[in-house]
Amino acid sequence: MNCIFCKIVNGEIPAKKVYEDEKVLAFHDINPQAPFHILVIPKKHISTLLELEERDKELIGHIYTVINRVARDLGFDEKGFRVVTNCKEEAGQTVFHIHFHVLAGRPMDWPPG
Ligand code: AMP
Ligand code: ZN
């Protein structure tokens, strides 16, 4: 499959990993939009949020506990951070393997652009 994040999971493309377990991987975004910009992904290929199924509930819950852990490990838990998932083109999704952007290290605007 020609998916860049599956290639990262399989070790075919390098990434600066910050967390990994059997089901989830977290790594630095290649084009950071904040002092900290981490992507958290399931190792299983799911193209968008709309492809999530009932059986993925536990996986998505687990991803949030990984985000919690990464925030503490990297030290941006105290000031806070933002979690974003873009779903399809109009939201700005460019990589069609579901991912959770974790942005931190600067004040965030609302509404987002
Ligand atoms: P989105 O636009 O929500 O689909 O986000 C995709 C993100 O993946 C962007 O922030 C990209 O900078 C990031 N990205 C693309 N290729 C890589 C890569 N090889 N390693 C790390 N991050 C990447
Ligand atoms: Zn994939």
Coordinates of N, CA and C and ligand atoms in Angstrom, one line a residue:
M1 N 0.8 -1.2 0.0 CA 0.0 0.0 0.0 C 0.9 1.3 0.0
N2 N 0.5 2.2 -0.8 CA 1.3 3.4 -0.9 C 0.9 4.5 0.1
C3 N 1.1 4.1 1.4 CA 0.8 5.0 2.5 C 2.0 5.4 3.2
I4 N 2.3 6.7 3.3 CA 3.5 7.1 3.9 C 3.6 6.8 5.4
F5 N 2.5 6.8 6.1 CA 2.5 6.5 7.5 C 2.6 5.0 7.8
C6 N 2.1 4.1 6.9 CA 2.3 2.7 6.9 C 3.8 2.4 6.7
K7 N 4.4 3.2 5.8 CA 5.9 3.0 5.6 C 6.7 3.4 6.8
I8 N 6.2 4.4 7.5 CA 6.9 4.7 8.8 C 6.7 3.6 9.8
V9 N 5.5 3.1 9.9 CA 5.2 2.0 10.8 C 6.1 0.8 10.5
N10 N 6.3 0.5 9.2 CA 7.1 -0.6 8.7 C 8.6 -0.4 8.7
G11 N 9.0 0.8 9.0 CA 10.4 1.2 9.1 C 11.0 1.4 7.7
E12 N 10.2 1.6 6.7 CA 10.7 1.9 5.3 C 11.1 3.4 5.2
I13 N 10.5 4.2 6.0 CA 10.8 5.7 6.0 C 11.2 6.0 7.4
P14 N 12.2 6.8 7.7 CA 12.6 7.1 9.0 C 11.6 8.2 9.7
A15 N 11.6 8.1 11.0 CA 10.8 9.1 11.7 C 11.4 9.3 13.1
K16 N 11.3 10.5 13.6 CA 11.8 10.7 15.0 C 10.7 10.3 16.0
K17 N 10.8 9.0 16.4 CA 9.8 8.5 17.3 C 9.9 9.0 18.7
V18 N 8.7 9.2 19.3 CA 8.7 9.6 20.8 C 8.0 8.5 21.6
Y19 N 7.2 7.7 21.0 CA 6.6 6.6 21.7 C 6.2 5.5 20.7
E20 N 6.3 4.2 21.2 CA 5.8 3.1 20.3 C 5.4 2.0 21.2
D21 N 4.3 1.4 20.8 CA 3.9 0.1 21.4 C 3.3 -0.8 20.3
E22 N 2.7 -1.9 20.7 CA 2.2 -2.8 19.7 C 1.2 -2.2 18.7
K23 N 0.4 -1.3 19.2 CA -0.7 -0.8 18.4 C -0.6 0.7 17.9
V24 N 0.3 1.4 18.6 CA 0.4 2.9 18.4 C 1.8 3.4 18.2
L25 N 1.9 4.4 17.3 CA 3.2 5.1 17.2 C 3.1 6.6 17.2
A26 N 4.0 7.2 17.9 CA 4.0 8.7 17.9 C 5.4 9.2 17.5
F27 N 5.4 10.2 16.6 CA 6.6 10.8 16.1 C 6.5 12.2 15.8
H28 N 7.6 12.9 15.6 CA 7.6 14.4 15.3 C 7.1 14.6 13.9
D29 N 6.3 15.6 13.7 CA 5.8 16.0 12.4 C 7.0 16.6 11.6
I30 N 7.1 16.2 10.4 CA 8.3 16.7 9.5 C 8.2 18.2 9.3
N31 N 7.0 18.8 9.4 CA 6.9 20.2 9.1 C 6.1 20.9 10.3
P32 N 6.8 21.0 11.4 CA 6.1 21.4 12.6 C 5.4 22.8 12.6
Q33 N 4.2 22.8 13.1 CA 3.4 24.0 13.2 C 3.4 24.7 14.5
A34 N 4.2 24.1 15.4 CA 4.4 24.7 16.8 C 5.7 24.1 17.3
P35 N 6.2 24.7 18.4 CA 7.5 24.2 19.0 C 7.4 22.6 19.2
F36 N 6.3 22.1 19.6 CA 6.1 20.7 19.7 C 5.0 20.3 18.7
H37 N 5.2 19.4 17.8 CA 4.2 19.0 16.9 C 4.4 17.5 16.7
I38 N 3.6 16.7 17.4 CA 3.7 15.2 17.4 C 2.5 14.7 16.7
L39 N 2.8 13.6 15.9 CA 1.7 12.9 15.3 C 1.5 11.5 16.0
V40 N 0.3 11.2 16.4 CA 0.0 9.9 17.0 C -0.9 9.1 16.1
I41 N -0.4 7.9 15.7 CA -1.2 7.1 14.7 C -1.4 5.7 15.2
P42 N -2.5 5.1 14.8 CA -2.6 3.6 15.0 C -1.7 3.0 14.0
K43 N -1.1 1.8 14.4 CA -0.2 1.1 13.4 C -1.1 0.5 12.3
K44 N -2.3 0.2 12.6 CA -3.3 -0.4 11.7 C -3.7 0.8 10.7
H45 N -3.8 0.5 9.4 CA -4.2 1.5 8.5 C -5.7 1.7 8.5
I46 N -6.0 3.0 8.9 CA -7.4 3.4 8.8 C -7.3 4.8 8.1
S47 N -8.0 4.9 7.0 CA -7.7 6.1 6.1 C -8.2 7.4 6.7
T48 N -9.5 7.5 7.2 CA -10.0 8.7 7.8 C -10.8 8.3 9.0
L49 N -11.2 9.4 9.8 CA -12.1 9.2 10.9 C -13.4 8.5 10.5
L50 N -13.8 8.7 9.3 CA -15.1 8.1 8.9 C -15.0 6.6 8.7
E51 N -13.8 6.1 8.6 CA -13.6 4.6 8.4 C -13.5 3.9 9.8
L52 N -13.5 4.7 10.9 CA -13.5 4.0 12.2 C -14.7 3.1 12.4
E53 N -14.5 2.0 13.0 CA -15.5 1.0 13.2 C -15.7 0.8 14.7
E54 N -16.8 0.2 15.1 CA -17.1 -0.1 16.5 C -15.9 -0.8 17.2
R55 N -15.3 -1.7 16.4 CA -14.2 -2.5 17.1 C -12.9 -1.6 17.3
D56 N -12.9 -0.4 16.8 CA -11.7 0.5 16.9 C -11.8 1.3 18.2
K57 N -12.9 1.2 18.9 CA -13.2 2.1 20.1 C -12.0 2.0 21.1
E58 N -11.6 0.8 21.4 CA -10.5 0.7 22.4 C -9.2 1.3 21.9
L59 N -9.0 1.1 20.6 CA -7.7 1.7 20.0 C -7.7 3.2 20.1
I60 N -8.8 3.8 19.8 CA -8.9 5.3 19.9 C -8.8 5.8 21.3
G61 N -9.4 5.0 22.2 CA -9.2 5.4 23.7 C -7.8 5.3 24.1
H62 N -7.1 4.2 23.6 CA -5.7 4.0 23.9 C -4.9 5.2 23.3
I63 N -5.2 5.6 22.1 CA -4.4 6.7 21.5 C -4.5 7.9 22.5
Y64 N -5.6 8.2 23.1 CA -5.7 9.4 24.0 C -4.9 9.2 25.2
T65 N -4.7 7.9 25.7 CA -3.8 7.7 26.9 C -2.4 7.9 26.4
V66 N -2.1 7.5 25.2 CA -0.7 7.8 24.7 C -0.4 9.3 24.6
I67 N -1.4 10.0 24.1 CA -1.2 11.5 24.0 C -1.0 12.0 25.4
N68 N -1.7 11.6 26.4 CA -1.5 12.0 27.8 C -0.1 11.7 28.2
R69 N 0.4 10.5 27.9 CA 1.8 10.1 28.3 C 2.8 11.0 27.6
V70 N 2.6 11.2 26.3 CA 3.6 12.0 25.5 C 3.7 13.4 26.0
A71 N 2.5 14.0 26.3 CA 2.5 15.3 26.9 C 3.3 15.4 28.2
R72 N 3.2 14.4 29.0 CA 3.9 14.4 30.3 C 5.4 14.2 30.0
D73 N 5.7 13.2 29.1 CA 7.1 12.9 28.8 C 7.9 14.1 28.2
L74 N 7.2 14.8 27.3 CA 7.9 15.9 26.6 C 7.7 17.2 27.4
G75 N 6.9 17.2 28.5 CA 6.8 18.4 29.4 C 5.9 19.5 29.0
F76 N 5.0 19.2 28.1 CA 4.0 20.3 27.8 C 2.7 20.1 28.4
D77 N 2.6 19.1 29.4 CA 1.3 18.9 30.1 C 0.9 20.0 30.9
E78 N 1.9 20.7 31.5 CA 1.6 21.8 32.5 C 0.9 23.0 31.8
K79 N 1.5 23.4 30.7 CA 0.9 24.6 30.0 C -0.3 24.3 29.1
G80 N -0.3 23.1 28.6 CA -1.4 22.6 27.8 C -1.1 22.4 26.3
F81 N -2.0 21.9 25.6 CA -1.7 21.5 24.2 C -3.0 21.3 23.5
R82 N -2.9 21.2 22.1 CA -4.1 21.0 21.3 C -4.0 19.6 20.5
V83 N -5.1 18.9 20.4 CA -5.2 17.7 19.6 C -6.1 17.9 18.5
V84 N -5.7 17.6 17.3 CA -6.4 17.9 16.0 C -6.4 16.7 15.1
T85 N -7.6 16.3 14.6 CA -7.7 15.3 13.5 C -8.4 16.0 12.4
N86 N -7.7 16.1 11.2 CA -8.4 16.6 10.0 C -9.0 15.5 9.3
C87 N -10.3 15.7 8.9 CA -11.0 14.6 8.2 C -11.4 15.0 6.8
K88 N -10.7 14.5 5.8 CA -10.9 14.7 4.4 C -10.5 16.1 3.9
E89 N -10.6 16.3 2.6 CA -9.9 17.5 2.0 C -10.2 18.8 2.6
E90 N -11.5 19.1 2.8 CA -11.9 20.5 3.2 C -11.3 20.8 4.6
A91 N -11.1 19.8 5.4 CA -10.5 20.1 6.7 C -8.9 20.2 6.6
G92 N -8.4 19.8 5.4 CA -6.9 19.9 5.3 C -6.2 18.6 5.4
Q93 N -6.9 17.5 5.4 CA -6.2 16.2 5.5 C -5.4 15.9 4.2
T94 N -4.1 15.6 4.4 CA -3.3 15.3 3.2 C -2.7 13.9 3.3
V95 N -2.6 13.3 4.5 CA -2.2 11.9 4.6 C -3.4 11.1 5.0
F96 N -3.7 10.1 4.2 CA -5.0 9.4 4.4 C -4.7 8.1 5.2
H97 N -4.1 8.3 6.4 CA -3.9 7.3 7.4 C -4.2 8.1 8.7
I98 N -5.3 7.8 9.4 CA -5.8 8.6 10.5 C -4.6 9.0 11.5
H99 N -4.6 10.2 11.9 CA -3.6 10.7 12.8 C -4.1 11.8 13.7
F100 N -3.5 11.9 14.8 CA -3.9 12.9 15.8 C -2.7 13.9 16.0
H101 N -2.9 15.1 15.5 CA -1.8 16.1 15.7 C -1.8 16.5 17.2
V102 N -0.7 16.6 17.8 CA -0.6 17.1 19.1 C 0.4 18.3 19.1
L103 N -0.2 19.5 19.3 CA 0.5 20.8 19.1 C 0.7 21.5 20.5
A104 N 1.9 22.0 20.7 CA 2.1 22.6 22.0 C 3.3 23.5 21.9
G105 N 3.5 24.3 23.0 CA 4.7 25.2 23.1 C 4.5 26.6 22.7
R106 N 3.2 26.9 22.3 CA 2.9 28.3 22.0 C 1.4 28.5 22.2
P107 N 0.9 29.8 22.4 CA -0.5 30.0 22.5 C -1.2 29.6 21.2
M108 N -2.4 29.0 21.3 CA -3.2 28.6 20.1 C -4.3 29.5 19.9
D109 N -4.5 29.9 18.6 CA -5.7 30.7 18.2 C -7.0 29.9 18.2
W110 N -8.1 30.6 18.4 CA -9.4 30.0 18.2 C -10.3 31.0 17.6
P111 N -11.1 30.8 16.5 CA -11.1 29.5 15.8 C -9.9 29.3 15.0
P112 N -9.6 28.0 14.7 CA -8.5 27.6 13.9 C -8.7 28.1 12.5
G113 N -7.6 28.2 11.7 CA -7.7 28.8 10.4 C -8.4 27.8 9.4
Ligands
AMP1 P1 -2.8 16.3 7.6 O1 -2.6 17.5 6.7 O2 -3.8 16.5 8.8 O3 -3.2 15.0 6.8 O4 -1.4 16.0 8.3 C1 -0.4 15.3 7.7 C2 0.9 15.7 8.5 O5 1.8 14.7 8.2 C3 1.4 17.1 8.1 O6 1.5 17.9 9.2 C4 2.8 16.7 7.5 O7 3.8 17.7 7.8 C5 3.1 15.4 8.1 N1 4.0 14.5 7.4 C6 4.0 14.2 6.1 N2 5.0 13.3 5.8 C7 5.6 13.1 7.0 C8 6.8 12.3 7.3 N3 7.4 11.6 6.4 N4 7.2 12.3 8.6 C9 6.5 13.1 9.5 N5 5.5 13.8 9.3 C10 5.0 13.9 8.0
ZN2 ZN -1.4 3.7 6.3

